[in-house]
Structure formats: C-alpha cells, structure tokens
Amino acid sequence: MADSTALRARDTIYAGGEWRAAVSGASREILDPADARAFAVVAEGDEKDTDLAVAAARRAFDEGPWPRTPVTERAALLRRVAGLLVRDREELGLLEAQDAGKTVEEGRVDIDCVADAFRYFADLVAAEAPGRVVDAGSPDIHSVVVHEPVGVCALITPWNYPLLQASWKIAPALAAGNTFVVKPSEITPMTTVALIGLLTEAGLPAGVANIVTGPGHTVGARMAEHPDVDLVSFTGGLVSGTKVAQAAAPTVKKVALELGGKNPNVVFADACATEEGFDTAVDQALNAAFIHSGQVCSAGARLIVEESVRDRFVAELARRAEKIRLGRGTEDGVECGPLVSAQQREKVESYVDSALKEGAVLRCGGKRPEPAPERPASGYFYEPTVLDRCHREMRVVREEVFGPVLTVETFRTEDEAVALANDTEYGLAGGVWTADPGRARRVAGRLRHGTVWINDFHPYLPQAEWGGFGKSGTGRELGPAGLAEYRETKHVYQNLAPAPVRWFRG
C-alpha cells in the first residue's frame, strides 16, 4: 500500500458538471480500517462548496432538461448506470471493502444490490400510468392527479453501506426527475464519488448530480437548512437525524429520516426441535449480529431466546462466534473485517465495559484480538462478543452499539417474547424463529417494527418499502413508497365547457 505522504488529494467535489477541489483547499485522508493507513485523499468541502453545489442543482432543475425528460429516457439512463455498475463490479467491490472495512465478498454483493436498485426504479417509473383520473361527475370536466419531481434533493448517507445507501436515494430521486446534492460520510466517500462518475458516463446532464465530500457539521448542516433545497433525506444516527430535522424545519422542506435500530431476534424453542432447525437458527443468529462486524442498522443485536433452549443455544452460539476469522477483507478466508474507525471501536468497548459492570456474563469476545498476518495490530479489530444474562435496564440492550456485540435475553411465554421485542425506542426490524405458522403470523403482527423476518434475517427486496417505527425514523426507502418520497402530487382540473358562475351580479 502506498505511503500516505505520496498520496495526492483528488478533486472529489462535483458541481455543475465539473470536478474540483474545496474552495478552502482543505483535504482529508481516507484510512483503510484494516491497518489505519491512508489510501486516498479527498477534498474537504464546507458551506461554500455546498452553496455552489446547491446552486448548480437549482439551475439544473429550474432551467435544465432533466425534470422534463420523458420517463422512458430517464429509465433508460438508470439502466445504463446499472450496466456500468456490473462492468465495474470487481473494482467497486474492492474499493467498498477497503473503504468500509468489509470483506470483498460483501462488497461485491453490495454492488449487485446497487445495480438492482437502479434497475428496479427504472422499471417502476417506466411502467407507471401518466396520471390517475378522478371522476368529477361531468363529461365536461377532465380531472387528473399527476406526480412531479420535488426539486433539489439533499442526500446525506452513512458510512456503513456507502454505495448501497446512496443508491437507495439517488436512483428514485433521478427516476422522479429531481436534481440532487449528495454528501457521503466523510469516513467512507470513495464509492459514492465513483458513482457520480458513472452517472456522468451514462449521459446525465450537467448539474443534475452533484457531490460535496466533507463533514456533517458543515456540509450536512448547510444542506439541511439551505433555502434552495426542497427535500433532505438522511440516513444515520438518531442524534444527527434530530439535528437535520430541526435545521430543515424553518424552510418547511420535505424530510425523510432513516435512523437507528435495536433489533430483536426472537427464537422460540420449537424452531430448535430438530438438529437442522437448531443449526439454522444459530447460524442465522450469527449472521444477524456479526455480518459487517455488526455495523448494520438492521443488525439482530438482541437475541431473545426461549428459556428452555437458552443454555444450549448460547453455548453453541459462543463456540461458533469464537471461530469467526477476523482480518483484512481482501484476504482469503476472512469472514469479518474491522470496525470502521478507532472512535467506533472505543465506543463498542465502552458498551461492553458498562454491560459487564451491570451484571452481564461474557460468553466470548469482549476484547481486541491478537495481531496476525491478515490482521495488523494497527487495524480497528474487535472480537465478536456474546453477552449473556442481559436485561432491559442495561445500556447495551437499550442503545444502538453498532458493533459485533450480541446481547441475550430470555422469555417463557409468547406474550413475554413480544413485550421484550417491542420494549425499545426504536422500531426498525426484527426476526421471529418458530416452526408454528400460526405463532409466526401472530408474533409478526404484534411486533412494532418496520420489517419483520420470519425464519430468516437480513434479506431485503427492492420492491418492498424499508422504514421503521418510533425513533427509527420517518422516511421510506425502496418500493413505490421510496419513489413517492421524491415526488409532489398535483391535481389538474380542466373544464372543457366553461360558463359564467353568476355568483356576483356586477
């Protein structure tokens, strides 16, 4: 890997069809979390760069062709982007792995999902009717409800799934005919920068797509408050999301928030009645908690298991968690990469420390691993951790850890399981494991979570809406509702035979 001193800052701010450096000349090193070494340097934008990008997006929306481009042409461009993503899958998958610390295999899957999102929204808008006719009760009245683009969209994305989360916003925004400014996380901006290049290559007009690389407290804050922004879509933590909503309120712009989660994975004893069922439930509990080192908003970080199978289930879970191979995501055989930053690892460590002080029992993990050739000592690695005997009063159970930490709670009855699963400020996702179809439907129906998986965990469908209840946010992504976020509704009423009303005599 190149020495960071030899790296040259890239012009990663794109506004009005031109790549450039930050107005201030500032830059930021992008670190590989596997060894904490810089592998890229990007422009560090601020409020001035944001204003330039928003102005470009405003001009492109008010004066440019994109909002008035036929739907079939917009859909064709999205499909071209999907093709370019497939073409560059290996390069982008590797870059995503290096940027976010995940395995290359996970990075490739992410790129496949990004391409799927662009194809889905292309197909969705291409198949739509031009408007919904409203019966006005007269042959002389033509009344129709149509959908139009919102305008300039400010898109703020998180660091854990940089390109995937960006695509969930960019694809529907473009499909609807909007222009946008995207701010990727300052920690993991590289693949979003690459995507802007692909949009340009696909033929998107100048000014439609704009990107400002920089921190949230300057770039993100300015985007949220900017009077020329019509919509702000934010994915990230609760504290930052609250600030975005407050900043957007004075201009009464549309706001879509996809925030945190503290997601239950409920395992009933009947799901473990056979060896195959037991093995599957354990395997999926590991997947729910430890994929991408638990840095997933929908991670099944709360295992809620029926008391009669708890001891066996937790023992096998801990045994297998100890065997998860940590390392650089580009190394063969590595199953889990590092945390994204030193700060994130310190946060995880503080949660584990507080849990142990509050009475949790450590079954495995709970520390930094020993260095190895595939796992440099300078990397931000942390062992998959299982904390048993947890209860609702513990911080680690209530708050989003965003790391490889699984807490274990137990229940005796179905009602108790549902009560525990719903006992959270968040309501993003959850899982239910049972061999009883009736129980599966009952419990899924009672859970206050935006997505409920039955006998599975983590899959998502582009056709299905993604969002949450409670403090998990107010926005909806994917599916028809995801497209609706980026539209305004207009009622057009045409009188084909106008006549005097004669209310006033004159």
Short mmCIF file of C-alpha atoms in Angstrom, two decimals:
data_model
loop_
_atom_site.label_atom_id
_atom_site.label_comp_id
_atom_site.label_asym_id
_atom_site.label_seq_id
_atom_site.Cartn_x
_atom_site.Cartn_y
_atom_site.Cartn_z
CA MET A 1 0.00 0.00 0.00
CA ALA A 2 1.23 3.45 -0.85
CA ASP A 3 2.76 5.68 1.79
CA SER A 4 0.21 8.36 2.73
CA THR A 5 2.80 11.09 2.13
CA ALA A 6 2.87 10.09 -1.55
CA LEU A 7 -0.88 10.42 -2.00
CA ARG A 8 -2.23 13.45 -3.83
CA ALA A 9 -5.58 14.96 -2.95
CA ARG A 10 -8.24 14.25 -5.57
CA ASP A 11 -10.76 16.78 -6.78
CA THR A 12 -13.79 15.00 -5.32
CA ILE A 13 -16.30 17.85 -5.26
CA TYR A 14 -18.53 17.76 -8.34
CA ALA A 15 -20.80 20.73 -9.04
CA GLY A 16 -22.37 21.83 -12.30
CA GLY A 17 -20.56 19.15 -14.29
CA GLU A 18 -17.03 19.95 -13.07
CA TRP A 19 -14.70 18.17 -10.65
CA ARG A 20 -12.77 20.48 -8.36
CA ALA A 21 -11.00 20.91 -5.04
CA ALA A 22 -12.54 22.52 -1.98
CA VAL A 23 -12.83 26.30 -2.03
CA SER A 24 -10.67 26.40 1.09
CA GLY A 25 -8.12 24.00 -0.36
CA ALA A 26 -8.63 21.65 2.60
CA SER A 27 -8.35 17.88 2.19
CA ARG A 28 -8.84 14.73 4.25
CA GLU A 29 -7.03 11.39 4.33
CA ILE A 30 -9.20 8.30 3.92
CA LEU A 31 -7.97 5.45 6.09
CA ASP A 32 -8.14 1.72 5.49
CA PRO A 33 -9.60 0.47 8.81
CA ALA A 34 -7.70 -2.81 8.46
CA ASP A 35 -4.36 -1.10 9.11
CA ALA A 36 -5.20 2.59 9.77
CA ARG A 37 -3.11 3.70 6.78
CA ALA A 38 -4.27 6.33 4.30
CA PHE A 39 -5.06 5.02 0.83
CA ALA A 40 -6.69 8.16 -0.60
CA VAL A 41 -7.00 11.89 -0.03
CA VAL A 42 -10.20 13.76 -0.86
CA ALA A 43 -11.32 17.36 -0.91
CA GLU A 44 -12.73 18.58 2.41
CA GLY A 45 -15.67 20.76 1.47
CA ASP A 46 -17.53 23.22 3.66
CA GLU A 47 -20.52 25.58 3.48
CA LYS A 48 -19.12 27.49 0.48
CA ASP A 49 -18.72 24.30 -1.54
CA THR A 50 -22.23 23.26 -0.51
CA ASP A 51 -23.71 26.54 -1.70
CA LEU A 52 -22.03 26.13 -5.09
CA ALA A 53 -23.34 22.58 -5.47
CA VAL A 54 -26.88 23.51 -4.43
CA ALA A 55 -26.83 26.44 -6.86
CA ALA A 56 -25.82 24.08 -9.67
CA ALA A 57 -28.60 21.65 -8.77
CA ARG A 58 -31.11 24.52 -8.58
CA ARG A 59 -30.18 25.77 -12.06
CA ALA A 60 -30.33 22.28 -13.49
CA PHE A 61 -33.80 21.75 -12.05
CA ASP A 62 -35.26 25.17 -12.94
CA GLU A 63 -33.62 25.58 -16.35
CA GLY A 64 -32.24 22.22 -17.42
CA PRO A 65 -33.82 19.36 -19.36
CA TRP A 66 -33.84 16.58 -16.75
CA PRO A 67 -37.16 17.27 -14.96
CA ARG A 68 -38.87 17.45 -18.35
CA THR A 69 -37.08 14.44 -19.85
CA PRO A 70 -39.57 11.71 -20.83
CA VAL A 71 -39.87 8.92 -18.29
CA THR A 72 -38.70 6.34 -20.83
CA GLU A 73 -35.43 8.24 -21.31
CA ARG A 74 -34.88 8.63 -17.59
CA ALA A 75 -35.46 4.90 -17.13
CA ALA A 76 -33.04 4.11 -19.96
CA LEU A 77 -30.31 6.15 -18.26
CA LEU A 78 -30.84 4.32 -14.96
CA ARG A 79 -30.48 1.01 -16.79
CA ARG A 80 -27.25 2.23 -18.38
CA VAL A 81 -25.94 3.06 -14.91
CA ALA A 82 -26.81 -0.46 -13.76
CA GLY A 83 -24.83 -1.86 -16.68
CA LEU A 84 -21.80 0.27 -15.78
CA LEU A 85 -22.00 -0.97 -12.19
CA VAL A 86 -21.94 -4.55 -13.44
CA ARG A 87 -18.97 -3.70 -15.66
CA ASP A 88 -17.01 -2.21 -12.73
CA ARG A 89 -18.21 -4.71 -10.11
CA GLU A 90 -14.80 -6.04 -9.11
CA GLU A 91 -13.15 -2.63 -8.85
CA LEU A 92 -16.05 -1.10 -6.93
CA GLY A 93 -16.43 -4.13 -4.64
CA LEU A 94 -12.76 -3.94 -3.71
CA LEU A 95 -12.97 -0.19 -3.12
CA GLU A 96 -16.04 -0.63 -0.92
CA ALA A 97 -14.23 -3.28 1.11
CA GLN A 98 -11.15 -1.11 1.57
CA ASP A 99 -13.18 1.99 2.38
CA ALA A 100 -15.66 0.46 4.86
CA GLY A 101 -13.62 -2.48 6.19
CA LYS A 102 -15.93 -5.22 4.96
CA THR A 103 -14.96 -8.35 3.08
CA VAL A 104 -14.60 -8.23 -0.69
CA GLU A 105 -17.42 -10.75 -0.97
CA GLU A 106 -19.71 -8.38 0.95
CA GLY A 107 -18.51 -5.52 -1.26
CA ARG A 108 -19.40 -7.42 -4.43
CA VAL A 109 -22.85 -8.26 -3.07
CA ASP A 110 -23.36 -4.57 -2.26
CA ILE A 111 -22.58 -3.60 -5.87
CA ASP A 112 -25.04 -6.21 -7.14
CA CYS A 113 -27.72 -4.73 -4.88
CA VAL A 114 -26.92 -1.20 -6.09
CA ALA A 115 -27.38 -2.31 -9.71
CA ASP A 116 -30.67 -3.98 -8.71
CA ALA A 117 -31.91 -0.73 -7.17
CA PHE A 118 -31.23 1.25 -10.36
CA ARG A 119 -32.97 -1.40 -12.47
CA TYR A 120 -35.94 -1.54 -10.11
CA PHE A 121 -36.66 2.18 -10.15
CA ALA A 122 -36.15 2.27 -13.92
CA ASP A 123 -38.77 -0.44 -14.35
CA LEU A 124 -41.10 1.15 -11.80
CA VAL A 125 -41.32 4.57 -13.47
CA ALA A 126 -41.37 3.12 -16.98
CA ALA A 127 -44.45 1.03 -16.16
CA GLU A 128 -46.46 3.78 -14.47
CA ALA A 129 -49.62 5.30 -15.86
CA PRO A 130 -49.30 9.01 -16.74
CA GLY A 131 -51.81 10.03 -14.07
CA ARG A 132 -54.83 8.96 -12.02
CA VAL A 133 -58.13 10.11 -13.49
CA VAL A 134 -60.61 11.45 -10.94
CA ASP A 135 -64.29 11.18 -11.83
CA ALA A 136 -65.74 14.70 -11.48
CA GLY A 137 -69.27 13.59 -12.37
CA SER A 138 -69.40 15.52 -15.65
CA PRO A 139 -68.22 14.73 -19.19
CA ASP A 140 -67.11 18.35 -19.50
CA ILE A 141 -64.56 18.01 -16.69
CA HIS A 142 -61.18 16.33 -17.12
CA SER A 143 -59.61 15.80 -13.69
CA VAL A 144 -56.32 14.01 -13.17
CA VAL A 145 -53.79 13.60 -10.36
CA VAL A 146 -50.18 13.62 -11.54
CA HIS A 147 -46.82 13.27 -9.81
CA GLU A 148 -43.99 15.72 -10.31
CA PRO A 149 -40.42 15.88 -9.01
CA VAL A 150 -39.85 17.61 -5.68
CA GLY A 151 -36.94 19.71 -6.94
CA VAL A 152 -33.46 19.86 -5.42
CA CYS A 153 -32.76 16.93 -3.09
CA ALA A 154 -30.09 16.92 -0.39
CA LEU A 155 -28.99 13.34 0.21
CA ILE A 156 -26.92 12.54 3.30
CA THR A 157 -25.65 8.97 3.56
CA PRO A 158 -23.96 6.85 6.26
CA TRP A 159 -20.57 5.19 6.45
CA ASN A 160 -21.54 1.54 6.88
CA TYR A 161 -23.06 0.84 3.43
CA PRO A 162 -21.79 3.84 1.47
CA LEU A 163 -22.81 2.98 -2.09
CA LEU A 164 -25.89 0.91 -1.26
CA GLN A 165 -27.44 3.62 0.90
CA ALA A 166 -26.57 6.26 -1.69
CA SER A 167 -28.30 4.22 -4.41
CA TRP A 168 -31.49 3.92 -2.35
CA LYS A 169 -31.73 7.72 -2.54
CA ILE A 170 -30.12 8.60 -5.87
CA ALA A 171 -31.97 6.07 -8.03
CA PRO A 172 -35.53 7.12 -7.02
CA ALA A 173 -34.56 10.81 -6.98
CA LEU A 174 -33.38 10.58 -10.59
CA ALA A 175 -36.26 8.35 -11.65
CA ALA A 176 -38.70 11.01 -10.40
CA GLY A 177 -36.89 13.76 -12.32
CA ASN A 178 -35.10 15.57 -9.49
CA THR A 179 -31.64 17.04 -9.23
CA PHE A 180 -29.53 16.37 -6.14
CA VAL A 181 -26.50 17.07 -4.00
CA VAL A 182 -25.16 14.05 -2.14
CA LYS A 183 -22.92 14.14 0.92
CA PRO A 184 -21.36 10.76 1.64
CA SER A 185 -19.85 10.06 5.03
CA GLU A 186 -16.50 11.75 5.38
CA ILE A 187 -15.12 8.38 6.55
CA THR A 188 -16.21 6.32 3.52
CA PRO A 189 -16.77 8.56 0.48
CA MET A 190 -14.88 6.74 -2.27
CA THR A 191 -17.53 4.62 -3.98
CA THR A 192 -20.07 7.44 -3.99
CA VAL A 193 -17.51 9.61 -5.76
CA ALA A 194 -17.08 6.76 -8.27
CA LEU A 195 -20.86 6.53 -8.78
CA ILE A 196 -21.05 10.22 -9.75
CA GLY A 197 -18.51 9.43 -12.45
CA LEU A 198 -20.67 6.58 -13.73
CA LEU A 199 -23.75 8.83 -13.83
CA THR A 200 -21.80 11.28 -15.96
CA GLU A 201 -20.56 8.49 -18.22
CA ALA A 202 -24.16 7.30 -18.65
CA GLY A 203 -25.12 10.70 -20.03
CA LEU A 204 -26.74 12.52 -17.12
CA PRO A 205 -26.90 16.26 -17.89
CA ALA A 206 -24.51 18.58 -16.04
CA GLY A 207 -25.81 19.88 -12.74
CA VAL A 208 -28.27 17.06 -12.11
CA ALA A 209 -25.85 15.06 -9.94
CA ASN A 210 -23.58 16.92 -7.51
CA ILE A 211 -21.40 15.72 -4.64
CA VAL A 212 -19.67 17.51 -1.79
CA THR A 213 -17.19 15.50 0.26
CA GLY A 214 -16.87 16.89 3.76
CA PRO A 215 -18.08 16.60 7.36
CA GLY A 216 -21.64 16.59 8.58
CA HIS A 217 -21.37 19.59 10.88
CA THR A 218 -20.56 21.87 7.93
CA VAL A 219 -21.70 20.28 4.66
CA GLY A 220 -24.60 18.24 6.03
CA ALA A 221 -25.86 21.04 8.25
CA ARG A 222 -25.81 23.54 5.40
CA MET A 223 -27.63 21.14 3.08
CA ALA A 224 -30.39 20.61 5.64
CA GLU A 225 -31.01 24.33 6.22
CA HIS A 226 -30.44 25.59 2.68
CA PRO A 227 -33.45 27.56 1.36
CA ASP A 228 -32.95 26.29 -2.19
CA VAL A 229 -33.18 22.63 -1.12
CA ASP A 230 -36.68 21.17 -1.43
CA LEU A 231 -36.10 17.82 0.28
CA VAL A 232 -33.49 16.39 2.62
CA SER A 233 -33.07 12.65 3.00
CA PHE A 234 -30.82 11.47 5.84
CA THR A 235 -29.68 8.03 6.92
CA GLY A 236 -27.66 7.83 10.11
CA GLY A 237 -27.87 8.11 13.88
CA LEU A 238 -30.70 9.47 15.99
CA VAL A 239 -28.80 12.50 17.33
CA SER A 240 -27.70 13.67 13.88
CA GLY A 241 -31.11 12.93 12.40
CA THR A 242 -32.77 15.11 15.00
CA LYS A 243 -30.44 17.98 14.09
CA VAL A 244 -31.25 17.54 10.40
CA ALA A 245 -35.00 17.75 11.13
CA GLN A 246 -34.51 20.87 13.25
CA ALA A 247 -32.38 22.55 10.58
CA ALA A 248 -34.94 21.76 7.87
CA ALA A 249 -37.97 22.96 9.84
CA PRO A 250 -37.72 26.75 9.22
CA THR A 251 -37.93 26.25 5.44
CA VAL A 252 -40.64 23.57 5.78
CA LYS A 253 -38.89 21.30 3.28
CA LYS A 254 -39.72 17.62 2.97
CA VAL A 255 -37.68 15.47 5.35
CA ALA A 256 -37.05 11.72 5.18
CA LEU A 257 -35.15 10.17 8.08
CA GLU A 258 -33.89 6.58 8.31
CA LEU A 259 -32.30 6.33 11.74
CA GLY A 260 -31.10 3.68 14.15
CA GLY A 261 -32.31 0.32 15.27
CA LYS A 262 -32.08 -2.01 18.25
CA ASN A 263 -33.43 -5.07 16.59
CA PRO A 264 -34.76 -8.19 18.34
CA ASN A 265 -34.21 -11.71 17.04
CA VAL A 266 -36.80 -13.87 18.82
CA VAL A 267 -36.14 -17.62 18.91
CA PHE A 268 -38.88 -19.97 20.10
CA ALA A 269 -37.95 -23.44 21.31
CA ASP A 270 -39.97 -25.18 18.59
CA ALA A 271 -37.64 -23.68 15.97
CA CYS A 272 -34.84 -25.73 17.56
CA ALA A 273 -36.77 -29.03 17.88
CA THR A 274 -34.68 -30.69 15.17
CA GLU A 275 -30.91 -30.61 14.72
CA GLU A 276 -31.34 -28.92 11.35
CA GLY A 277 -33.65 -26.30 12.84
CA PHE A 278 -31.30 -25.67 15.75
CA ASP A 279 -28.28 -25.33 13.47
CA THR A 280 -30.11 -22.94 11.14
CA ALA A 281 -31.35 -20.72 13.96
CA VAL A 282 -27.84 -20.49 15.45
CA ASP A 283 -26.28 -19.78 12.07
CA GLN A 284 -28.79 -17.04 11.35
CA ALA A 285 -28.31 -15.52 14.80
CA LEU A 286 -24.61 -15.20 13.98
CA ASN A 287 -25.46 -13.67 10.61
CA ALA A 288 -27.93 -11.27 12.22
CA ALA A 289 -25.43 -9.99 14.77
CA PHE A 290 -21.99 -10.16 13.17
CA ILE A 291 -22.23 -9.50 9.43
CA HIS A 292 -20.08 -6.43 8.65
CA SER A 293 -18.92 -6.56 12.28
CA GLY A 294 -22.43 -5.64 13.44
CA GLN A 295 -22.21 -2.23 11.76
CA VAL A 296 -25.69 -2.57 10.29
CA CYS A 297 -28.76 -0.55 11.25
CA SER A 298 -30.88 -3.71 11.00
CA ALA A 299 -28.45 -5.94 12.91
CA GLY A 300 -30.14 -8.52 15.14
CA ALA A 301 -28.17 -7.33 18.16
CA ARG A 302 -30.76 -8.51 20.71
CA LEU A 303 -31.17 -12.29 20.88
CA ILE A 304 -34.40 -13.07 22.77
CA VAL A 305 -34.48 -16.84 23.21
CA GLU A 306 -36.96 -19.13 24.95
CA GLU A 307 -35.65 -20.18 28.36
CA SER A 308 -35.90 -23.94 27.77
CA VAL A 309 -33.27 -23.83 24.98
CA ARG A 310 -31.22 -20.87 26.15
CA ASP A 311 -28.26 -22.70 27.67
CA ARG A 312 -27.67 -24.95 24.68
CA PHE A 313 -28.33 -22.17 22.16
CA VAL A 314 -26.00 -19.66 23.78
CA ALA A 315 -23.23 -22.21 24.30
CA GLU A 316 -23.23 -23.17 20.61
CA LEU A 317 -23.54 -19.56 19.53
CA ALA A 318 -20.50 -18.56 21.59
CA ARG A 319 -18.50 -21.57 20.40
CA ARG A 320 -19.04 -20.65 16.78
CA ALA A 321 -18.61 -16.90 17.31
CA GLU A 322 -15.12 -17.59 18.67
CA LYS A 323 -14.23 -19.28 15.37
CA ILE A 324 -15.15 -16.30 13.18
CA ARG A 325 -11.99 -15.35 11.33
CA LEU A 326 -11.20 -11.64 11.63
CA GLY A 327 -8.94 -9.89 9.18
CA ARG A 328 -8.45 -7.66 6.21
CA GLY A 329 -11.39 -8.15 3.89
CA THR A 330 -9.20 -8.80 0.88
CA GLU A 331 -7.59 -11.87 2.49
CA ASP A 332 -8.87 -15.33 1.58
CA GLY A 333 -10.94 -16.99 4.28
CA VAL A 334 -11.64 -13.81 6.25
CA GLU A 335 -15.24 -13.74 7.47
CA CYS A 336 -15.38 -10.43 9.32
CA GLY A 337 -13.44 -7.21 8.93
CA PRO A 338 -12.55 -4.39 11.30
CA LEU A 339 -14.70 -1.64 12.72
CA VAL A 340 -14.70 1.49 10.60
CA SER A 341 -12.62 3.70 12.90
CA ALA A 342 -10.74 3.91 16.17
CA GLN A 343 -13.58 6.03 17.56
CA GLN A 344 -16.15 3.36 16.70
CA ARG A 345 -14.08 0.65 18.37
CA GLU A 346 -13.73 2.74 21.52
CA LYS A 347 -17.49 3.22 21.55
CA VAL A 348 -18.05 -0.55 21.33
CA GLU A 349 -15.53 -1.16 24.12
CA SER A 350 -17.34 1.31 26.38
CA TYR A 351 -20.64 -0.53 25.88
CA VAL A 352 -19.12 -3.89 26.71
CA ASP A 353 -17.41 -2.48 29.80
CA SER A 354 -20.66 -0.97 31.06
CA ALA A 355 -22.56 -4.22 30.41
CA LEU A 356 -20.11 -6.25 32.48
CA LYS A 357 -20.35 -3.73 35.31
CA GLU A 358 -24.14 -4.01 35.17
CA GLY A 359 -24.04 -7.80 35.53
CA ALA A 360 -23.85 -9.24 32.02
CA VAL A 361 -21.96 -12.53 31.62
CA LEU A 362 -19.30 -12.59 28.92
CA ARG A 363 -19.55 -15.80 26.88
CA CYS A 364 -16.97 -14.91 24.22
CA GLY A 365 -15.05 -11.98 22.78
CA GLY A 366 -15.04 -8.71 24.67
CA LYS A 367 -11.57 -7.63 23.60
CA ARG A 368 -9.26 -6.73 20.74
CA PRO A 369 -7.85 -9.81 19.02
CA GLU A 370 -4.21 -10.77 18.91
CA PRO A 371 -2.44 -9.41 15.80
CA ALA A 372 -1.94 -11.79 12.87
CA PRO A 373 -0.59 -11.51 9.33
CA GLU A 374 -4.11 -10.91 7.99
CA ARG A 375 -4.97 -8.72 11.00
CA PRO A 376 -2.44 -5.91 11.60
CA ALA A 377 -2.12 -4.59 15.12
CA SER A 378 -2.89 -1.10 13.84
CA GLY A 379 -6.28 -2.17 12.46
CA TYR A 380 -9.57 -1.46 14.26
CA PHE A 381 -10.48 -5.07 15.01
CA TYR A 382 -12.74 -6.27 17.81
CA GLU A 383 -13.77 -9.82 18.58
CA PRO A 384 -17.37 -10.97 18.08
CA THR A 385 -18.87 -10.70 21.56
CA VAL A 386 -21.76 -12.53 23.21
CA LEU A 387 -23.15 -11.07 26.45
CA ASP A 388 -25.50 -13.39 28.36
CA ARG A 389 -27.90 -12.68 31.25
CA CYS A 390 -28.80 -9.24 29.94
CA HIS A 391 -31.84 -7.20 30.89
CA ARG A 392 -33.66 -4.12 29.66
CA GLU A 393 -32.07 -1.69 32.12
CA MET A 394 -28.60 -2.18 30.60
CA ARG A 395 -27.28 0.49 28.22
CA VAL A 396 -26.03 -2.21 25.87
CA VAL A 397 -29.60 -3.51 25.49
CA ARG A 398 -31.29 -0.11 25.14
CA GLU A 399 -28.86 1.78 22.91
CA GLU A 400 -27.52 1.11 19.42
CA VAL A 401 -23.96 -0.23 19.74
CA PHE A 402 -23.21 -0.62 16.02
CA GLY A 403 -20.55 -3.23 16.55
CA PRO A 404 -20.06 -7.00 16.91
CA VAL A 405 -21.93 -7.29 20.21
CA LEU A 406 -24.88 -9.63 20.78
CA THR A 407 -26.93 -9.46 23.97
CA VAL A 408 -29.02 -12.39 25.23
CA GLU A 409 -32.39 -12.11 26.98
CA THR A 410 -34.83 -14.92 27.76
CA PHE A 411 -38.59 -15.44 27.87
CA ARG A 412 -41.08 -18.11 28.90
CA THR A 413 -44.30 -17.17 27.08
CA GLU A 414 -45.27 -15.73 23.73
CA ASP A 415 -46.64 -12.59 25.36
CA GLU A 416 -43.38 -12.08 27.21
CA ALA A 417 -41.41 -12.51 23.97
CA VAL A 418 -43.48 -9.87 22.21
CA ALA A 419 -43.22 -7.48 25.16
CA LEU A 420 -39.44 -7.79 25.23
CA ALA A 421 -39.12 -7.38 21.47
CA ASN A 422 -41.26 -4.23 21.50
CA ASP A 423 -39.56 -2.76 24.58
CA THR A 424 -37.35 -0.37 22.63
CA GLU A 425 -37.41 3.26 21.48
CA TYR A 426 -36.58 2.05 18.00
CA GLY A 427 -38.69 0.01 15.63
CA LEU A 428 -36.64 -0.76 12.54
CA ALA A 429 -36.51 -4.54 12.08
CA GLY A 430 -36.84 -7.85 13.89
CA GLY A 431 -36.83 -11.59 13.38
CA VAL A 432 -39.06 -14.44 14.58
CA TRP A 433 -37.99 -18.10 14.61
CA THR A 434 -40.70 -20.73 15.08
CA ALA A 435 -41.97 -23.93 13.48
CA ASP A 436 -45.58 -22.90 14.19
CA PRO A 437 -47.05 -20.91 11.23
CA GLY A 438 -49.88 -19.54 13.39
CA ARG A 439 -47.47 -18.26 16.02
CA ALA A 440 -45.25 -16.78 13.32
CA ARG A 441 -48.12 -14.70 11.94
CA ARG A 442 -49.36 -13.69 15.39
CA VAL A 443 -46.00 -12.52 16.64
CA ALA A 444 -45.06 -10.78 13.38
CA GLY A 445 -48.38 -8.95 13.50
CA ARG A 446 -47.77 -7.74 17.04
CA LEU A 447 -44.19 -6.53 16.56
CA ARG A 448 -43.84 -2.75 16.19
CA HIS A 449 -41.03 -2.86 13.65
CA GLY A 450 -40.87 -1.71 10.04
CA THR A 451 -39.55 -5.05 8.75
CA VAL A 452 -40.17 -8.46 10.31
CA TRP A 453 -38.37 -11.54 9.03
CA ILE A 454 -39.83 -14.96 9.82
CA ASN A 455 -37.30 -17.80 9.91
CA ASP A 456 -34.71 -15.59 8.20
CA PHE A 457 -32.73 -12.42 8.88
CA HIS A 458 -31.38 -9.52 6.80
CA PRO A 459 -32.75 -10.04 3.26
CA TYR A 460 -34.43 -7.06 1.64
CA LEU A 461 -36.36 -6.70 -1.59
CA PRO A 462 -36.13 -3.59 -3.79
CA GLN A 463 -39.89 -3.85 -4.32
CA ALA A 464 -40.66 -3.66 -0.58
CA GLU A 465 -40.61 -0.43 1.43
CA TRP A 466 -37.90 -0.04 4.05
CA GLY A 467 -38.52 2.11 7.09
CA GLY A 468 -39.22 1.99 10.79
CA PHE A 469 -41.48 2.88 13.69
CA GLY A 470 -40.67 5.10 16.66
CA LYS A 471 -37.22 6.66 16.69
CA SER A 472 -36.08 4.59 13.72
CA GLY A 473 -37.26 7.44 11.52
CA THR A 474 -39.98 8.86 9.31
CA GLY A 475 -38.74 8.06 5.82
CA ARG A 476 -39.46 5.19 3.45
CA GLU A 477 -36.93 3.82 1.01
CA LEU A 478 -37.26 1.24 -1.78
CA GLY A 479 -40.56 0.15 -3.28
CA PRO A 480 -43.26 2.53 -4.56
CA ALA A 481 -43.15 4.48 -1.28
CA GLY A 482 -39.43 5.09 -1.82
CA LEU A 483 -40.21 6.72 -5.16
CA ALA A 484 -43.09 8.70 -3.63
CA GLU A 485 -40.65 10.36 -1.20
CA TYR A 486 -39.13 12.22 -4.15
CA ARG A 487 -42.38 13.45 -5.66
CA GLU A 488 -45.02 16.09 -5.20
CA THR A 489 -48.67 15.49 -6.08
CA LYS A 490 -50.60 17.86 -8.34
CA HIS A 491 -54.31 17.86 -9.15
CA VAL A 492 -55.08 19.20 -12.65
CA TYR A 493 -58.76 20.12 -13.13
CA GLN A 494 -59.79 21.12 -16.67
CA ASN A 495 -63.23 22.47 -17.52
CA LEU A 496 -63.87 21.70 -21.20
CA ALA A 497 -67.03 23.83 -21.34
CA PRO A 498 -66.56 26.82 -19.03
CA ALA A 499 -69.57 29.02 -18.26
CA PRO A 500 -70.22 32.02 -16.01
CA VAL A 501 -70.70 31.16 -12.36
CA ARG A 502 -73.11 34.11 -11.80
CA TRP A 503 -72.49 34.28 -8.06
CA PHE A 504 -71.92 38.03 -8.33
CA ARG A 505 -74.34 40.34 -10.10
CA GLY A 506 -71.89 43.08 -11.08
#
